[in-house]
Coordinates of C-alpha atoms and ligand atoms in Angstrom, one line a residue:
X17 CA -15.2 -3.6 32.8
X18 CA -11.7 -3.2 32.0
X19 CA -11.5 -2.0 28.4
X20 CA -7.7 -2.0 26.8
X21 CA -6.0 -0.1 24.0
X22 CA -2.9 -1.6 22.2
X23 CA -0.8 0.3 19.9
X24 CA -1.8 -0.1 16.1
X25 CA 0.9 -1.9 14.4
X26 CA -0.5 -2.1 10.7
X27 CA 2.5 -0.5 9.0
X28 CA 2.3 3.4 8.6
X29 CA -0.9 3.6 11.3
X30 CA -0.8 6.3 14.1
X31 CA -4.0 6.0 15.0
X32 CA -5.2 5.0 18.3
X33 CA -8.2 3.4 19.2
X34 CA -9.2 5.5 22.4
X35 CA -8.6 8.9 22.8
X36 CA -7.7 10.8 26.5
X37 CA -11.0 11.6 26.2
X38 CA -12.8 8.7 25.7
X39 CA -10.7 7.4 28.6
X40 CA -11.6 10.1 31.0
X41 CA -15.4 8.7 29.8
X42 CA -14.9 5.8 30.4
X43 CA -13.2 6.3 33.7
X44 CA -16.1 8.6 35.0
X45 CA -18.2 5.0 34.5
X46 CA -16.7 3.0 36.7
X47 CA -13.8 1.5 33.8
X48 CA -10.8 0.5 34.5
X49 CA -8.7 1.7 31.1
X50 CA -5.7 0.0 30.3
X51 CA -3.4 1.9 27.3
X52 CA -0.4 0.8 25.8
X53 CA 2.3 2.8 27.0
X54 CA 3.2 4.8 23.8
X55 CA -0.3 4.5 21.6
X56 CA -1.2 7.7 21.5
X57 CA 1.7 9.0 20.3
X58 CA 1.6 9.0 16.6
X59 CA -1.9 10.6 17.3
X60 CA -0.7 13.5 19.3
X61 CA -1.6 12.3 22.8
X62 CA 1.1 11.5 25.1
X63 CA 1.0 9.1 28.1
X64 CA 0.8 11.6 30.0
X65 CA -2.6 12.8 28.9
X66 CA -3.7 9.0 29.5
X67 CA -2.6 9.1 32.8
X68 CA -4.3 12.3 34.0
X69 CA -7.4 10.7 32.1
X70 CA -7.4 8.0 35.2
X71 CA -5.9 5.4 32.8
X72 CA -3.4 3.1 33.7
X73 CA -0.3 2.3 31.1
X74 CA 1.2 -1.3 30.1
X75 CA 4.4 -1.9 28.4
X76 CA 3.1 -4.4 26.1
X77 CA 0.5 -5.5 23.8
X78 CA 0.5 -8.7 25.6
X79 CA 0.0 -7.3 29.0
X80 CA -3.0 -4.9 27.1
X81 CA -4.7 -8.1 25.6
X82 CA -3.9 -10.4 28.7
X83 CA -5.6 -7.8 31.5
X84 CA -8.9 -6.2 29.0
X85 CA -12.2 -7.6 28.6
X86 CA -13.0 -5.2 25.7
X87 CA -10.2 -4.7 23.4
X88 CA -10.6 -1.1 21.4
X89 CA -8.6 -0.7 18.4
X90 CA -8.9 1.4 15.2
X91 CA -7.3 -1.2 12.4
X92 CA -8.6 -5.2 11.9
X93 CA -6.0 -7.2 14.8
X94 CA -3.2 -8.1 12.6
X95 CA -1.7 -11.8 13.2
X96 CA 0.6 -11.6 16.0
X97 CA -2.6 -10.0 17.8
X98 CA -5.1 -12.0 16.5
X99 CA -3.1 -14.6 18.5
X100 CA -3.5 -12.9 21.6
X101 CA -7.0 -12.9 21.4
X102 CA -9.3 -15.2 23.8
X103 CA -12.6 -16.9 24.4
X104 CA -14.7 -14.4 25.6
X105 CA -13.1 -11.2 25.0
X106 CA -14.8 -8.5 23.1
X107 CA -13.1 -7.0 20.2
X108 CA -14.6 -3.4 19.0
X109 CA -12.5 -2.3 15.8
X110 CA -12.9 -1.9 12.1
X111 CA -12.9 -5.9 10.9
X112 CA -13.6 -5.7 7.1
X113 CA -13.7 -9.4 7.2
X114 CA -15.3 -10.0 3.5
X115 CA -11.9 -9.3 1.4
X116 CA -10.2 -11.2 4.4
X117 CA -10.3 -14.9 4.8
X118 CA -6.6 -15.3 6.9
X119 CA -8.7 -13.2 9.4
X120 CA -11.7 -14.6 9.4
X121 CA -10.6 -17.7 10.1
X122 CA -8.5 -16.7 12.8
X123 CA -11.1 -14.6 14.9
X124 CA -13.3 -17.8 14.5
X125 CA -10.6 -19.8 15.9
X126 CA -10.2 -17.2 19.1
X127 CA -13.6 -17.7 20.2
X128 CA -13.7 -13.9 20.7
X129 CA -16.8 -11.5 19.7
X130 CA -15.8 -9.4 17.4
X131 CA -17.9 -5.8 17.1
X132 CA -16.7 -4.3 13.7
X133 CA -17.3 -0.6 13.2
X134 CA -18.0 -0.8 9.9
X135 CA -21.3 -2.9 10.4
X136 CA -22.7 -0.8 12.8
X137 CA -25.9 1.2 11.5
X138 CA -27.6 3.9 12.4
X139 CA -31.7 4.6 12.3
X140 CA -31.2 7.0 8.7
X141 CA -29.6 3.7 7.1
X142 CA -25.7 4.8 7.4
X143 CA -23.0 3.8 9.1
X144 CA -22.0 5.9 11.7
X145 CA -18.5 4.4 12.6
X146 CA -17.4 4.1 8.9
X147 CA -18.9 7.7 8.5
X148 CA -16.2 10.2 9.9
X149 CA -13.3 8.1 8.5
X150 CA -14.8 7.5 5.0
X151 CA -15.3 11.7 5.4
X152 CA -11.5 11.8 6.0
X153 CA -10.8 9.8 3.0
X154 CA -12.6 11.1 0.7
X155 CA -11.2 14.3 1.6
X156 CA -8.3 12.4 1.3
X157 CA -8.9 11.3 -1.9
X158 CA -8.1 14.4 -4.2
X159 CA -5.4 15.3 -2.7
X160 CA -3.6 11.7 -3.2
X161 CA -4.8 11.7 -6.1
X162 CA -3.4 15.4 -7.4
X163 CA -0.3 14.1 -6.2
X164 CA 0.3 11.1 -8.0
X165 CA -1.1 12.8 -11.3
X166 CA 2.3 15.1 -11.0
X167 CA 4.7 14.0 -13.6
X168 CA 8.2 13.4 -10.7
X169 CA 5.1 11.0 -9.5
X170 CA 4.7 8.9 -12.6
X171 CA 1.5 10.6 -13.6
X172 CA 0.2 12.8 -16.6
X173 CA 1.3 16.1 -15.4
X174 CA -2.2 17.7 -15.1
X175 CA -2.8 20.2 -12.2
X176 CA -6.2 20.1 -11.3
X177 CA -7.8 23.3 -11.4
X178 CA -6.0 24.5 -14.4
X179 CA -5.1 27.8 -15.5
X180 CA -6.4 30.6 -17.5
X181 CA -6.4 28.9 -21.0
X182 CA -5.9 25.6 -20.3
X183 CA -8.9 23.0 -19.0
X184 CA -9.0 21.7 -15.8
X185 CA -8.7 18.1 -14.5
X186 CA -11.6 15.9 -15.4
X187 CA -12.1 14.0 -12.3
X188 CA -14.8 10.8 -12.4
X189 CA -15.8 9.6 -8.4
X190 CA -17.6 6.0 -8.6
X191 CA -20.0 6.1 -5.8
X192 CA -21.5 9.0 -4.5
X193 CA -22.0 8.1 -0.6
X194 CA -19.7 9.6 2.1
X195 CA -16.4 9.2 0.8
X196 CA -18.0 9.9 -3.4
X197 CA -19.4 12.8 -1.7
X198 CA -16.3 14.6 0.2
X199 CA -14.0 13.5 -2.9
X200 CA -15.9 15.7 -5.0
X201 CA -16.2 18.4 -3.1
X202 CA -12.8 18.9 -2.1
X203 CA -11.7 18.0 -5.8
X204 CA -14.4 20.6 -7.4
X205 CA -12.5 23.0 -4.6
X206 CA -9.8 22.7 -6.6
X207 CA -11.1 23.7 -9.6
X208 CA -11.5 20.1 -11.2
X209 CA -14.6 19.3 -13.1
X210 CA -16.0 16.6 -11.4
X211 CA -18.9 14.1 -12.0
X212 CA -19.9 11.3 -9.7
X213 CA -21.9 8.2 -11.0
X214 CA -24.1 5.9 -8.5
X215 CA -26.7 3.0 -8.8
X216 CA -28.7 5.2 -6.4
X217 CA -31.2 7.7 -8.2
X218 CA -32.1 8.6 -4.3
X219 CA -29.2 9.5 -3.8
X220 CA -28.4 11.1 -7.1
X221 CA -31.2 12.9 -6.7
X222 CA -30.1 14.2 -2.8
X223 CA -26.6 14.8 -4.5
X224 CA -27.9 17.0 -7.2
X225 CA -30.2 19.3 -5.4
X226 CA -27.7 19.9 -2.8
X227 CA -24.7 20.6 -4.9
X228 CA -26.2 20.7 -8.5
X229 CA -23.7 23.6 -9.3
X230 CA -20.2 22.4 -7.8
X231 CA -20.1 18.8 -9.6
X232 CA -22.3 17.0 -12.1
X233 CA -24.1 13.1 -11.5
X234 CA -25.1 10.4 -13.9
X235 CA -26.2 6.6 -13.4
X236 CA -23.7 4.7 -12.6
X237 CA -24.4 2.2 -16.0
X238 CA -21.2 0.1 -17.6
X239 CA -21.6 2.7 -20.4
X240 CA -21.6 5.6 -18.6
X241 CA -18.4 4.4 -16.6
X242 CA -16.8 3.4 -19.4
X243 CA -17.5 6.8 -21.6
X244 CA -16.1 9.0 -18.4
X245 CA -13.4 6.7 -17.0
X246 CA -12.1 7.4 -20.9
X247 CA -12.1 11.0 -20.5
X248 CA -10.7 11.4 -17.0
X249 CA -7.8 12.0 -15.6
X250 CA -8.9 10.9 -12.2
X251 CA -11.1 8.1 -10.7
X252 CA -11.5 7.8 -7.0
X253 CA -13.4 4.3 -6.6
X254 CA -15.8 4.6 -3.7
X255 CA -18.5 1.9 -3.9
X256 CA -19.9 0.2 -1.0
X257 CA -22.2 -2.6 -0.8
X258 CA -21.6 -3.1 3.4
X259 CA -20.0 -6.0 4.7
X260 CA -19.7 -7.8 0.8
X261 CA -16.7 -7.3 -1.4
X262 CA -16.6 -4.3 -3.6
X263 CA -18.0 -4.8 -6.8
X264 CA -15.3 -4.4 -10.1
X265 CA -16.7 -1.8 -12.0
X266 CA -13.2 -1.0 -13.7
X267 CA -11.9 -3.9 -15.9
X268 CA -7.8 -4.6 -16.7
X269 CA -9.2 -4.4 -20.7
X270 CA -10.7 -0.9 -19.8
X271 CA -7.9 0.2 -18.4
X272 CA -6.7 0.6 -22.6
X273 CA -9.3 2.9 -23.0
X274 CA -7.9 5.4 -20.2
X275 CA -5.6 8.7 -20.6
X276 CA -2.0 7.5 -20.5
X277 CA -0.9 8.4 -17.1
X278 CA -4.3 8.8 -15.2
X279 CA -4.6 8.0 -11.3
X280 CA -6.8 5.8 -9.7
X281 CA -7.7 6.3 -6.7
X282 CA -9.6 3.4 -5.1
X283 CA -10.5 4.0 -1.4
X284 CA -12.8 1.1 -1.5
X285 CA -9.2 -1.3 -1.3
X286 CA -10.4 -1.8 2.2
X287 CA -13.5 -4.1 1.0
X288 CA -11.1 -5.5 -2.2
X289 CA -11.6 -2.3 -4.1
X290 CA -13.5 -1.7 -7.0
X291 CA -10.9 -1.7 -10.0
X292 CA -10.0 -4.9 -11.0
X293 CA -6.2 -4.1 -11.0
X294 CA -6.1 -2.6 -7.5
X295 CA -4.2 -4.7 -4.5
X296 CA -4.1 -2.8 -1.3
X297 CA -1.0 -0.5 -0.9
X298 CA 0.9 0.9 2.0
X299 CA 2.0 5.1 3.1
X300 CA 5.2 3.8 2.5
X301 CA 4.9 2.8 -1.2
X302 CA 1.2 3.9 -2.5
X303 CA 1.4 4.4 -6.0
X304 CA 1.7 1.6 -8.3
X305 CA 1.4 1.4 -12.1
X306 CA -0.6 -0.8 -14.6
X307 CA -0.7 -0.4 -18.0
X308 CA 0.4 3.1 -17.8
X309 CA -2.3 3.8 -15.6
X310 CA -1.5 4.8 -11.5
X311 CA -2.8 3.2 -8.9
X312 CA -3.3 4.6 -5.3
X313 CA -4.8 1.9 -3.3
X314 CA -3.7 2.8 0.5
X315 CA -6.1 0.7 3.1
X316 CA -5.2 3.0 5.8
X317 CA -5.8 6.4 4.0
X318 CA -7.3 8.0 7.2
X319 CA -3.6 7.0 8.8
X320 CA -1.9 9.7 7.3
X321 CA -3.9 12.5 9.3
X322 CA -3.7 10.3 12.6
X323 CA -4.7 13.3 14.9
X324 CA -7.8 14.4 12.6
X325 CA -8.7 10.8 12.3
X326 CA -8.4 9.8 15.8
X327 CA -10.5 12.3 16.8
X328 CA -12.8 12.2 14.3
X329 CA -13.7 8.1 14.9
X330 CA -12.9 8.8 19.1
X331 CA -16.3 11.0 18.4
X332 CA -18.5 8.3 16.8
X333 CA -17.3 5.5 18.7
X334 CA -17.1 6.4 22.6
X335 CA -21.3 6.1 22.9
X336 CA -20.9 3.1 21.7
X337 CA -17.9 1.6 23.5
X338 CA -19.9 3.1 26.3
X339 CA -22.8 1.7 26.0
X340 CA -20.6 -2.4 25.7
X341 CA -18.7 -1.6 28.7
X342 CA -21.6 -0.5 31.0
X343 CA -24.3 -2.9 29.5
X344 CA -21.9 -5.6 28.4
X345 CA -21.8 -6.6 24.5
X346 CA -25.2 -9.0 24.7
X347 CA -27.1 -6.1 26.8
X348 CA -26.0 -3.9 24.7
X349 CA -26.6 -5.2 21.1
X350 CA -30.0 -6.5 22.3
X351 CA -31.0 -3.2 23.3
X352 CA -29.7 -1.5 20.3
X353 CA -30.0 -3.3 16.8
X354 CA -27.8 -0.8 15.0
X355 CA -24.8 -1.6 17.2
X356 CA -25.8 -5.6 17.0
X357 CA -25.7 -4.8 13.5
X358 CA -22.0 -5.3 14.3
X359 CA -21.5 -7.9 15.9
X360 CA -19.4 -10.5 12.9
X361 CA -17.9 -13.1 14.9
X362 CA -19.3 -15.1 18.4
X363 CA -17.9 -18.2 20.0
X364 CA -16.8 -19.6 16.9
X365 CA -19.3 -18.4 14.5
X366 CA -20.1 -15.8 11.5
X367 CA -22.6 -13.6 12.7
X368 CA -23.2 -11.3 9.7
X369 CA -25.2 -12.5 6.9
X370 CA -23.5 -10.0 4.4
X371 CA -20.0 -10.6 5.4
X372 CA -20.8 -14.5 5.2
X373 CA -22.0 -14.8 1.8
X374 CA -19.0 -12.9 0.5
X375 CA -16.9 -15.3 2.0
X376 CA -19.1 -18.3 1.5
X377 CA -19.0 -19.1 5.2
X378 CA -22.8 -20.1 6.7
X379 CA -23.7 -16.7 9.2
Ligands
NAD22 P1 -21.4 4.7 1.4 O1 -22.3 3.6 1.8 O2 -21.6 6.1 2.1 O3 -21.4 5.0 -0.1 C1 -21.3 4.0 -1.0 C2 -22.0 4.4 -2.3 O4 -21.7 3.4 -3.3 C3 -23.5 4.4 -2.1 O5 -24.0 5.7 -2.5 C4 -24.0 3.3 -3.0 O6 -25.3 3.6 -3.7 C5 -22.9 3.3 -4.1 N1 -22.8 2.1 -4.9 C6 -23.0 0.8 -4.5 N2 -22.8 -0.1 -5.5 C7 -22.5 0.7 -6.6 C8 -22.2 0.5 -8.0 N3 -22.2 -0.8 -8.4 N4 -22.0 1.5 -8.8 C9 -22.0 2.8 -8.3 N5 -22.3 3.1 -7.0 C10 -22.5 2.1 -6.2 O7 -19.9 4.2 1.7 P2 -18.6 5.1 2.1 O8 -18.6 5.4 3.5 O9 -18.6 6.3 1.1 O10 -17.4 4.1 1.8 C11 -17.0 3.8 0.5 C12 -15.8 2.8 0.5 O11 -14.7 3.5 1.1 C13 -16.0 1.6 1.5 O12 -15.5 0.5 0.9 C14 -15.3 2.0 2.7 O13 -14.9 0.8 3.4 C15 -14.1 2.7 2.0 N6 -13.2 3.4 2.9 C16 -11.9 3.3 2.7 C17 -11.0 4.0 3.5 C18 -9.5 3.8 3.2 O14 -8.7 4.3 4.0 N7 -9.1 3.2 2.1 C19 -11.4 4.9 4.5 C20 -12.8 5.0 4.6 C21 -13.7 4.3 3.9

């Protein structure tokens, strides 16, 4: 198969969807790997590491799209390369079609199948190509976060661990899955006292027993939301119902009820996000303000540690690249459910029940 690798051009992304590694992988199976001249760069991998990987370099997008049968990207195709897709071609990327339509449509139109990370399951019930990247951001998350709570930032001055004599930041995560989970780690790290709420008593439960003394859980009720989003300084939104829109669990009227100057920090932006006031920002411009209240909403957060990230998701995602190029994609989805789990768009058609009902399209 010949599998290609475009540059990302979603503004601020230096990620790259295969890594010299992967390549070399691929290679060593027979592949014929075709890499934008240039892709690897933000990421820390020259051409010249493609090259000696056995891959061979193309000046353009076009000339990537026009020569692959697999395209392997990290960010959904944006529009000029959504037009360069074609009948036939597989597509293996992150999709997050629900909060999409523009997309949708367009990926329908191209007759492509489209393999979205973010989909794919695994036998414990998680989401091993989302995993490493939501780990990233919710490390992320804090840090962001800390940052725009700095006054030069627009925020309420607070430093997050304190000092002797004065309280540290109060820090509320919504969500307490992979991203929930490394958010308040990292932001209990920094000496913030951190609870994270969930609709999961499971996984309160795990959360509790495992770090019981680093940060505190409750249910994830309208009350209880509401009585900690008052007192915090910090949110970090992190919900996730897969392949459906994030659910709103922060209302413009509660905003009112929050300390002048908070940050939230809604990761979940990439699904529509889970504060009613968020709309997806960029590296270039994250912060935002409503109501006196911040708002980070970066789609891309994994972006702004390219190298980290690219080897993080290059980790998780060469079996399963793998396993489509050797097998092809209707081999290999019927031999593994998980990765069919997947699959969103064939020929012309939804193909995931979730991602249909959230945008009202038959799947
Ligand atoms: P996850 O499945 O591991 O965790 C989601 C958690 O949300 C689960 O524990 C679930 O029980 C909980 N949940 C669902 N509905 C809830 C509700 N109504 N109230 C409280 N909790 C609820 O998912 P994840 O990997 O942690 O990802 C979280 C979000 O972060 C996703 O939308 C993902 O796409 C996004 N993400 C964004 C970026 C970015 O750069 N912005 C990067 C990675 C992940």
């Amino acid at each position: 198969m010949r599998i290609g690798c475009p540059t990302e051009i979603k503004p601020q992304e230096y990620r790259v969807g295969l890594t010299p590694h992967a390549a070399r992988e691929a290679v060593a199976h027979g592949h014929e790997v075709i890499v934008q001249a240039g892709a690897g760069i933000g990421a820390g991998f020259p051409d010249a590491d493609y090259l000696a990987a056995g891959a061979r370099l193309a000046d353009t997008a076009e000339e990537v799209f026009a020569a692959a049968d697999m395209i392997v990207k990290v960010k959904e195709p944006q529009a000029p390369e959504r037009a360069l897709l074609r009948e036939g071609q597989v597509l293996f990327t992150y999709l997050h079609l629900a909060p999409d339509p523009d997309q949708t449509r367009d990926l329908l139109a191209s007759g492509a199948t489209c393999i979205a990370y973010e989909t794919v399951t695994d036998r414990a019930g998680g989401l091993p190509l989302l995993a490493p990247m939501s780990e990233v951001a919710g490390k992320l998350a804090p840090q962001m976060g800390a940052w725009t709570l700095q006054k030069a930032n627009g925020g309420r001055g607070v430093l997050m661990g304190g000092v002797p004599g004065v309280g540290p930041a109060e820090v509320l995560v919504i969500g307490g899955g992979v991203v929930g989970t490394h958010a308040a780690r990292v932001a209990a790290g920094m000496g913030a006292e951190v609870t994270v709420v969930d609709r999961s008593l499971p996984r309160l439960r795990h959360l509790d027993e495992v770090f019981g003394g680093v940060f505190r859980t409750r249910y994830a009720s309208t009350g209880n939301i509401a009585e900690l989003a008052a007192r915090a300084d910090m949110i970090v939104g992190a919900v996730l119902i897969p392949g459906a829109a994030a659910p709103k669990l922060v209302s413009r009227g509660m905003l009112a009820d929050l300390k002048p100057g908070a940050a939230l920090v809604d990761v979940a932006i990439d699904q529509g996000g889970c504060f009613e006031t968020s709309r997806p920002t960029t590296h270039d411009d994250p912060v935002y303000e409503v109501d006196g209240i911040l708002h980070y909403c970066v789609a891309n957060m994994p972006g702004a540690v390219a190298r980290t990230s690219t080897i993080a998701l290059g980790n998780a995602t060469m079996p399963y690249m793998l396993a489509l190029a050797d097998r092809g994609w209707a081999q290999a989805c019927a031999a593994d459910p998980h990765l069919a789990a997947g699959l969103n768009v064939h020929a012309g058609r939804l193909t995931n029940e979730a991602v249909g009902q959230a945008l009202g399209i038959e799947a």
